[in-house]
Coordinates of C-alpha atoms in Angstrom, one line a residue:
M75 CA -6.8 20.6 -13.0
K76 CA -3.9 21.3 -15.3
T77 CA -5.2 24.5 -16.7
P78 CA -5.7 27.3 -14.2
P79 CA -9.4 28.0 -13.7
P80 CA -10.9 31.3 -14.8
A81 CA -11.5 33.8 -12.1
V82 CA -14.6 32.9 -10.1
P83 CA -17.0 35.8 -9.2
S84 CA -18.0 36.2 -5.6
R85 CA -21.5 35.1 -4.7
R86 CA -22.6 38.7 -4.2
S87 CA -21.3 39.9 -7.6
F88 CA -22.8 36.8 -9.3
L89 CA -26.2 37.5 -7.8
R90 CA -26.0 41.2 -8.6
A91 CA -25.3 40.4 -12.3
M92 CA -28.2 38.0 -12.4
L93 CA -30.6 40.6 -11.0
A94 CA -29.4 43.2 -13.4
A95 CA -30.1 40.8 -16.3
G96 CA -33.7 40.2 -15.0
I97 CA -33.0 36.6 -14.0
A98 CA -34.5 35.4 -10.7
P99 CA -31.9 33.7 -8.6
V100 CA -34.1 30.9 -7.2
L101 CA -31.4 28.2 -6.8
V102 CA -27.8 28.5 -7.7
P103 CA -25.9 25.2 -7.9
A104 CA -22.5 25.3 -6.1
R105 CA -20.7 24.2 -9.2
V106 CA -21.8 27.4 -11.0
L107 CA -19.9 29.4 -8.3
G108 CA -16.8 27.3 -8.9
A109 CA -16.9 24.9 -6.0
N110 CA -16.6 21.8 -8.1
A111 CA -16.2 23.1 -11.6
P112 CA -14.6 20.5 -13.9
S113 CA -11.5 22.7 -14.1
N114 CA -11.1 22.4 -10.3
K115 CA -11.3 18.6 -10.2
I116 CA -8.3 16.4 -9.7
T117 CA -8.3 14.0 -12.7
V118 CA -7.2 10.4 -11.7
G119 CA -6.1 7.4 -13.8
V120 CA -6.2 4.0 -12.3
I121 CA -3.6 1.3 -13.2
G122 CA -4.9 -2.0 -12.0
V123 CA -8.7 -2.5 -11.5
G124 CA -8.7 -5.9 -9.8
A125 CA -10.3 -6.3 -6.4
Q126 CA -7.9 -4.0 -4.6
G127 CA -7.8 -1.4 -7.3
T128 CA -11.5 -1.2 -7.7
G129 CA -12.0 -0.9 -3.9
D130 CA -9.5 2.0 -3.9
M131 CA -11.1 3.5 -6.9
R132 CA -14.5 3.6 -5.1
N133 CA -12.9 5.8 -2.5
F134 CA -11.8 8.3 -5.2
L135 CA -15.2 8.1 -6.9
S136 CA -16.9 9.2 -3.7
Q137 CA -15.0 12.5 -3.6
D138 CA -16.7 15.5 -5.2
D139 CA -13.5 17.1 -6.3
V140 CA -12.2 14.1 -8.2
R141 CA -12.9 12.7 -11.7
V142 CA -11.6 9.3 -12.6
T143 CA -11.0 9.7 -16.3
A144 CA -9.0 6.6 -17.3
I145 CA -8.5 3.0 -16.2
C146 CA -5.9 0.4 -17.2
D147 CA -5.8 -3.4 -16.9
V148 CA -4.7 -6.5 -18.9
N149 CA -7.8 -8.4 -17.8
R150 CA -10.9 -7.3 -19.9
R151 CA -13.3 -8.6 -17.2
N152 CA -11.7 -6.3 -14.7
L153 CA -12.0 -3.4 -17.1
D154 CA -15.7 -4.2 -17.7
R155 CA -16.5 -4.3 -14.0
A156 CA -14.6 -1.1 -13.3
R157 CA -16.5 0.7 -16.2
K158 CA -19.8 -0.3 -14.6
V159 CA -18.7 1.0 -11.2
I160 CA -17.7 4.3 -12.8
A161 CA -21.0 4.5 -14.7
E162 CA -22.9 4.0 -11.4
A163 CA -21.0 6.8 -9.8
Y164 CA -21.2 9.3 -12.6
G165 CA -24.4 8.3 -14.2
R166 CA -22.7 7.5 -17.5
E167 CA -19.7 5.5 -18.7
D168 CA -17.3 8.3 -19.3
V169 CA -13.8 6.9 -19.0
R170 CA -10.9 6.1 -21.3
V171 CA -9.8 2.4 -21.2
H172 CA -6.3 1.2 -21.7
S173 CA -4.5 -2.2 -21.6
D174 CA -1.0 -0.5 -21.6
F175 CA -0.1 1.6 -18.6
R176 CA 2.3 3.6 -20.6
E177 CA -0.6 5.1 -22.6
L178 CA -2.3 6.2 -19.4
N179 CA 1.0 7.7 -17.9
A180 CA 1.5 9.6 -21.2
D181 CA -1.9 11.3 -20.9
R182 CA -1.2 14.9 -19.9
S183 CA -4.7 15.5 -18.8
I184 CA -4.3 13.2 -15.8
D185 CA -3.2 14.7 -12.5
A186 CA -2.8 11.7 -10.3
V187 CA -2.5 7.9 -10.7
L188 CA -3.7 5.2 -8.4
M189 CA -1.5 2.1 -8.9
A190 CA -2.9 -1.2 -7.6
L191 CA -1.2 -4.0 -9.6
P192 CA 0.3 -7.3 -8.4
V193 CA 3.6 -6.7 -6.6
H194 CA 5.9 -7.7 -9.4
W195 CA 4.4 -4.8 -11.4
H196 CA 4.7 -2.1 -8.7
S197 CA 7.9 -0.3 -9.6
I198 CA 7.9 0.2 -13.4
P199 CA 4.4 1.8 -13.8
S200 CA 4.9 3.8 -10.7
L201 CA 8.2 5.2 -11.9
G202 CA 6.6 6.0 -15.2
A203 CA 3.8 7.9 -13.6
I204 CA 6.1 9.9 -11.2
L205 CA 8.5 10.8 -14.0
A206 CA 5.6 12.0 -16.1
G207 CA 4.8 14.4 -13.2
K208 CA 1.7 12.6 -11.8
H209 CA 0.9 12.4 -8.1
L210 CA 0.8 8.8 -7.0
F211 CA -1.3 6.7 -4.7
H212 CA 0.9 3.6 -4.5
E213 CA -0.6 0.4 -3.1
K214 CA 1.6 -1.5 -0.8
P215 CA 4.2 -3.1 -0.7
M216 CA 6.8 -0.9 -2.5
A217 CA 8.2 -3.5 -4.8
L218 CA 10.0 -6.9 -5.0
S219 CA 13.3 -5.4 -4.1
F220 CA 14.7 -2.7 -1.9
E221 CA 16.5 -1.0 -4.8
E222 CA 13.2 -0.6 -6.8
G223 CA 11.7 1.2 -3.8
R224 CA 14.7 3.4 -3.4
R225 CA 14.4 4.4 -7.0
V226 CA 10.7 5.3 -6.5
R227 CA 11.8 7.5 -3.6
A228 CA 14.4 9.2 -5.7
A229 CA 11.9 9.9 -8.5
V230 CA 9.4 11.4 -6.0
K231 CA 12.1 13.7 -4.6
K232 CA 13.3 14.7 -8.1
T233 CA 9.9 15.6 -9.4
G234 CA 8.2 16.9 -6.2
V235 CA 5.0 15.0 -6.8
V236 CA 2.7 14.0 -3.9
F237 CA 3.0 10.3 -2.8
Q238 CA 0.7 8.3 -0.6
F239 CA 1.4 4.7 0.4
G240 CA -1.5 2.3 0.7
T241 CA -0.9 1.6 4.4
Q242 CA -4.4 2.8 5.3
Q243 CA -4.1 2.0 9.0
R244 CA -2.3 5.3 9.4
S245 CA -5.7 6.9 8.8
E246 CA -7.5 4.9 11.4
T247 CA -7.7 6.6 14.8
K248 CA -7.1 3.6 17.0
F249 CA -3.7 2.9 15.5
R250 CA -2.7 6.5 16.0
W251 CA -3.9 6.4 19.6
A252 CA -1.9 3.3 20.3
C253 CA 1.2 4.9 18.9
E254 CA 0.7 8.1 20.8
L255 CA 0.3 6.2 24.1
A256 CA 3.7 4.5 23.4
L257 CA 5.5 7.7 22.3
N258 CA 4.2 9.7 25.3
G259 CA 5.4 7.3 28.0
R260 CA 1.9 6.3 29.1
L261 CA 3.2 2.6 29.1
G262 CA 6.5 3.4 30.7
R263 CA 9.7 2.7 28.7
I264 CA 8.7 0.5 25.8
K265 CA 10.5 -2.9 26.2
E266 CA 9.3 -4.6 23.0
I267 CA 6.9 -4.2 20.1
Q268 CA 5.3 -7.4 19.0
V269 CA 3.9 -7.6 15.5
C270 CA 1.7 -10.4 14.2
A271 CA 0.1 -10.8 10.8
P272 CA -1.2 -13.6 8.6
G273 CA 1.3 -16.1 7.5
G274 CA 1.8 -17.8 4.1
K275 CA -0.9 -19.8 2.4
P276 CA 0.2 -23.3 1.0
G277 CA -0.9 -24.1 -2.5
P278 CA -0.8 -26.8 -5.1
K279 CA 1.3 -27.3 -8.2
Y280 CA -1.0 -25.6 -10.8
A281 CA -1.7 -27.5 -14.0
V282 CA -1.3 -25.6 -17.3
Q283 CA -4.5 -24.1 -18.7
P284 CA -5.1 -22.4 -22.1
V285 CA -5.0 -18.6 -21.8
P286 CA -8.6 -17.2 -22.0
D287 CA -9.4 -14.4 -24.5
H288 CA -10.1 -11.8 -21.9
V289 CA -6.5 -11.9 -20.4
D290 CA -3.3 -10.7 -21.9
W291 CA -1.2 -13.2 -19.9
D292 CA 2.2 -12.2 -21.3
R293 CA 1.5 -8.6 -20.2
W294 CA 0.2 -9.8 -16.8
V295 CA 3.5 -11.7 -16.2
G296 CA 5.4 -8.8 -17.6
P297 CA 9.0 -8.5 -16.1
A298 CA 8.6 -11.7 -14.1
P299 CA 10.0 -15.1 -15.4
A300 CA 7.7 -16.7 -18.0
T301 CA 5.2 -19.0 -16.3
P302 CA 2.3 -21.1 -17.6
F303 CA -1.2 -19.7 -17.2
H304 CA -3.7 -21.0 -14.6
E305 CA -6.8 -19.0 -13.6
E306 CA -5.9 -19.4 -9.9
K307 CA -2.7 -17.4 -10.4
L308 CA -4.9 -14.3 -11.1
K309 CA -6.2 -14.4 -7.6
R310 CA -4.5 -12.1 -5.2
D311 CA -4.3 -14.5 -2.2
N312 CA -2.5 -17.0 -4.5
H313 CA -0.1 -14.9 -6.5
E314 CA 1.0 -13.1 -3.4
N315 CA 2.3 -16.4 -2.1
M316 CA 4.3 -17.1 -5.3
T317 CA 7.9 -15.8 -5.5
P318 CA 7.8 -14.8 -9.2
F319 CA 5.2 -12.2 -8.3
S320 CA 5.7 -11.4 -4.6
L321 CA 7.8 -11.7 -1.4
G322 CA 4.9 -13.4 0.4
M323 CA 2.8 -12.4 3.4
I324 CA 5.9 -11.3 5.3
S325 CA 5.7 -8.3 2.9
C326 CA 2.1 -8.1 1.6
W327 CA 0.5 -8.3 5.0
G328 CA 3.5 -7.5 7.2
I329 CA 3.9 -4.0 5.8
H330 CA 0.6 -2.9 7.3
H331 CA 1.6 -3.8 10.9
L332 CA 5.3 -3.1 10.6
D333 CA 4.5 0.4 9.4
I334 CA 2.5 1.0 12.6
A335 CA 5.3 -0.4 14.7
Q336 CA 7.7 2.0 13.1
W337 CA 5.3 4.9 13.7
G338 CA 4.9 4.0 17.4
N339 CA 8.6 3.5 17.7
G340 CA 9.4 7.0 16.5
A341 CA 11.4 5.4 13.6
D342 CA 9.8 6.8 10.5
A343 CA 13.1 8.4 9.3
T344 CA 15.4 5.5 10.3
G345 CA 15.6 1.8 10.7
P346 CA 17.1 -1.1 12.7
R347 CA 20.7 -1.7 13.3
L348 CA 20.5 -5.5 13.6
V349 CA 18.1 -8.0 12.0
Q350 CA 18.0 -11.8 12.6
G351 CA 15.4 -14.4 12.0
T352 CA 14.3 -17.9 11.1
G353 CA 11.6 -19.1 8.7
E354 CA 10.0 -21.9 6.8
F355 CA 9.2 -22.3 3.1
A356 CA 6.8 -24.8 1.5
A357 CA 8.4 -28.0 0.5
E358 CA 6.2 -28.4 -2.6
G359 CA 3.6 -26.6 -4.7
D360 CA 3.7 -23.2 -6.5
H361 CA 3.1 -21.2 -3.3
D362 CA 6.9 -21.1 -2.7
A363 CA 7.0 -17.8 -0.8
I364 CA 7.9 -17.9 2.9
Q365 CA 5.2 -19.5 5.1
K366 CA 6.4 -18.9 8.7
W367 CA 9.0 -16.7 10.2
Q368 CA 10.2 -15.1 13.4
V369 CA 12.3 -11.9 13.0
R370 CA 13.8 -9.6 15.5
Y371 CA 14.8 -6.0 14.7
E372 CA 17.0 -4.1 17.1
Y373 CA 17.3 -0.3 17.0
E374 CA 19.7 2.2 18.5
G375 CA 17.8 4.1 21.3
R376 CA 14.5 2.5 20.4
A377 CA 12.5 -0.6 21.3
P378 CA 13.2 -3.9 19.5
I379 CA 10.4 -5.2 17.2
V380 CA 9.6 -8.9 17.0
F381 CA 7.6 -10.0 14.0
A382 CA 5.9 -13.4 13.6
P383 CA 2.8 -14.8 11.8
E384 CA -0.5 -15.9 13.3
G385 CA -0.3 -19.2 15.0
T386 CA 3.1 -18.4 16.6
P387 CA 3.0 -19.2 20.4
G388 CA 2.8 -15.9 22.4
F389 CA 1.6 -13.8 19.5
T390 CA -1.9 -12.6 18.5
H391 CA -2.8 -10.6 15.5
G392 CA -2.0 -6.9 15.6
I393 CA 0.7 -4.6 17.1
K394 CA 1.4 -4.8 20.8
F395 CA 3.5 -2.1 22.5
V396 CA 4.8 -3.7 25.7
G397 CA 6.0 -1.2 28.3
E398 CA 7.4 -1.4 31.8
T399 CA 4.1 -0.2 33.3
G400 CA 1.5 -1.4 30.8
W401 CA 0.7 -2.5 27.3
V402 CA -1.6 -1.6 24.5
Q403 CA -2.5 -3.8 21.5
V404 CA -4.3 -2.6 18.3
R405 CA -5.7 -4.2 15.2
R406 CA -8.3 -3.1 12.7
G407 CA -11.3 -1.8 14.6
V408 CA -10.0 -3.0 18.1
I409 CA -7.7 -1.5 20.7
T410 CA -7.1 -3.2 24.1
A411 CA -4.8 -2.4 27.0
S412 CA -3.5 -3.6 30.3
D413 CA -5.6 -1.0 32.1
E414 CA -8.4 0.1 29.8
T415 CA -9.9 2.5 32.3
T416 CA -6.7 4.5 32.7
L417 CA -5.4 4.2 29.1
L418 CA -8.4 4.0 26.8
R419 CA -11.4 5.6 28.6
D420 CA -12.4 8.9 26.8
P421 CA -9.1 8.9 24.9
Q422 CA -9.7 12.0 22.8
N423 CA -9.9 14.2 25.9
K424 CA -6.9 12.6 27.5
Y425 CA -4.8 12.8 24.4
D426 CA -5.2 16.5 24.3
T427 CA -2.7 16.7 27.2
M428 CA 0.0 14.5 25.6
P429 CA 2.9 16.5 24.1
V430 CA 3.8 14.1 21.3
K431 CA 1.2 14.4 18.5
L432 CA 1.2 12.4 15.3
R433 CA -0.2 13.5 12.0
V434 CA -4.0 13.2 12.0
S435 CA -5.7 11.6 9.0
T436 CA -9.1 10.0 9.1
H437 CA -9.5 9.2 5.4
H438 CA -6.4 8.0 3.5
T439 CA -7.7 9.0 0.0
R440 CA -8.8 12.4 1.3
D441 CA -5.4 13.0 2.9
F442 CA -3.8 12.3 -0.5
L443 CA -6.1 14.7 -2.4
D444 CA -5.8 17.4 0.2
A445 CA -2.0 17.0 0.1
I446 CA -2.1 17.7 -3.7
R447 CA -4.2 20.8 -3.2
E448 CA -2.2 22.1 -0.2
K449 CA 1.2 21.1 -1.7
R450 CA 2.2 19.1 1.4
T451 CA 3.3 15.6 2.2
T452 CA 0.8 12.8 3.1
V453 CA 0.4 10.8 6.3
C454 CA 2.6 8.1 4.7
D455 CA 4.9 9.8 2.3
V456 CA 7.6 8.1 0.3
E457 CA 10.4 8.3 2.9
T458 CA 8.1 6.8 5.6
A459 CA 6.8 4.2 3.1
L460 CA 10.3 3.0 2.1
R461 CA 11.5 2.9 5.7
A462 CA 8.6 0.7 6.8
D463 CA 8.8 -1.5 3.6
T464 CA 12.5 -2.0 4.3
L465 CA 11.7 -4.0 7.4
C466 CA 9.9 -6.6 5.2
Q467 CA 12.9 -6.8 2.9
L468 CA 15.4 -7.0 5.7
G469 CA 13.5 -9.7 7.6
L470 CA 13.2 -12.0 4.5
I471 CA 16.9 -11.5 3.7
A472 CA 17.9 -12.3 7.2
V473 CA 15.9 -15.5 7.1
K474 CA 17.5 -16.4 3.7
R475 CA 21.0 -15.7 4.9
G476 CA 20.5 -17.5 8.2
R477 CA 22.6 -15.1 10.3
A478 CA 22.4 -11.9 12.2
L479 CA 22.8 -9.0 9.8
H480 CA 24.1 -5.5 10.6
W481 CA 22.2 -2.8 8.8
D482 CA 23.3 0.8 8.4
P483 CA 20.0 2.8 8.1
A484 CA 21.8 5.9 6.8
A485 CA 23.9 4.2 4.1
E486 CA 21.0 1.7 3.5
R487 CA 23.3 -1.3 3.2
F488 CA 24.5 -4.3 5.3
T489 CA 27.9 -3.9 6.8
N490 CA 28.7 -7.5 7.4
D491 CA 27.4 -9.5 4.4
E492 CA 27.9 -8.6 0.7
G493 CA 25.7 -11.6 -0.2
A494 CA 22.8 -9.9 1.7
N495 CA 23.5 -6.6 -0.1
A496 CA 23.2 -8.4 -3.4
L497 CA 19.6 -9.4 -2.4
L498 CA 18.7 -5.7 -2.2
Q499 CA 19.0 -5.4 -5.9
P500 CA 16.3 -6.1 -8.5
R501 CA 15.9 -9.5 -10.1
P502 CA 16.5 -9.7 -13.8
F503 CA 13.6 -8.3 -15.8
R504 CA 12.1 -10.4 -18.6
G505 CA 11.9 -9.2 -22.2
E506 CA 11.5 -5.5 -23.0
W507 CA 11.0 -4.4 -19.4
R508 CA 13.6 -2.3 -17.6
L509 CA 13.6 -0.2 -14.5
P510 CA 13.4 3.5 -15.5
V511 CA 16.4 5.6 -14.9
V512 CA 15.9 8.5 -12.4

């Protein structure tokens, strides 16, 4: 897509030329007329082809105007599996393979990057891709620290690339419907938004295992503190509960539902003023990330959000908008309400009369690709992404500090606790790794 395509003849002039040459125009493939010529395809490189990355990659492979041309991972088994998936999609194994994301980011033939690495690796490769001028589909969450996310935002604004955050629920109709009901007053004044997501997963103290030949463990650990290898640490539901690599489920799962709460609270461009919470951490084992929590976010002129994990009394999985005259609750594939006949029956027709309309996206990957072609923002652009991700960061910091924290959403800092402000900064990076300067 980098090189402007040659002028494409109209169908009429193309057929006229064929007839003049004595060629019978029996069937003319669309690609001949320029619809999906290679020069028109968006070329995509994938950094991280584990379970999440491969699943996301399949969405790109299904799009006719995309070509996945490069993949990167430090686990050779992941690369082998991804190559087979690509071969099945394209009929041949036609992809460049890397073990160093810097090589992929330096490839000028790549238009866009899908980044789906473990959380401790989110900021450095993403910044490298953005600063190389590549559009970015960034899997959630933003990063281990607020400052890393803020730097990603600065890079996107500096370069003008398209950014899509991996909060795919914004492209599911039921979530949008629930938010529009809340924003249009169909539930009366919203008194509270309840958010409930999976909590932490306890785990053992892992023994030390020899590093297998198919894994570059030092590169996998990367900027995180050095830690012994164990095959279980490669699994997402384990390393996402370990603080060297993640903030825990308060972030990894919480970001999905907190993002929708922000959307339905009309708070995409701002944040809470007060955050306070309590939580529990595992007493032993390597799964040392937060296990349970209850956090309250208070806004100026908007409803408060209360966030707790599954198993908390009074909470059920999903996002519940509680109004003075009714409520609506939504989770993946399911939407319920206090009065389903009035609120949910034939919603598409009823919603046509509501004045507040949210951005419509029904396919998260397609929205990203169309935004590239149309030079517009996505349904979850970098500002929206960072504002939602900030709730995860603030909630965990409030639990750690054990006090009510006053947050200035414009200045993006705490006004009553410098110790809390220090926790917004990145952890020390190991070895050669540094956060790129924007």
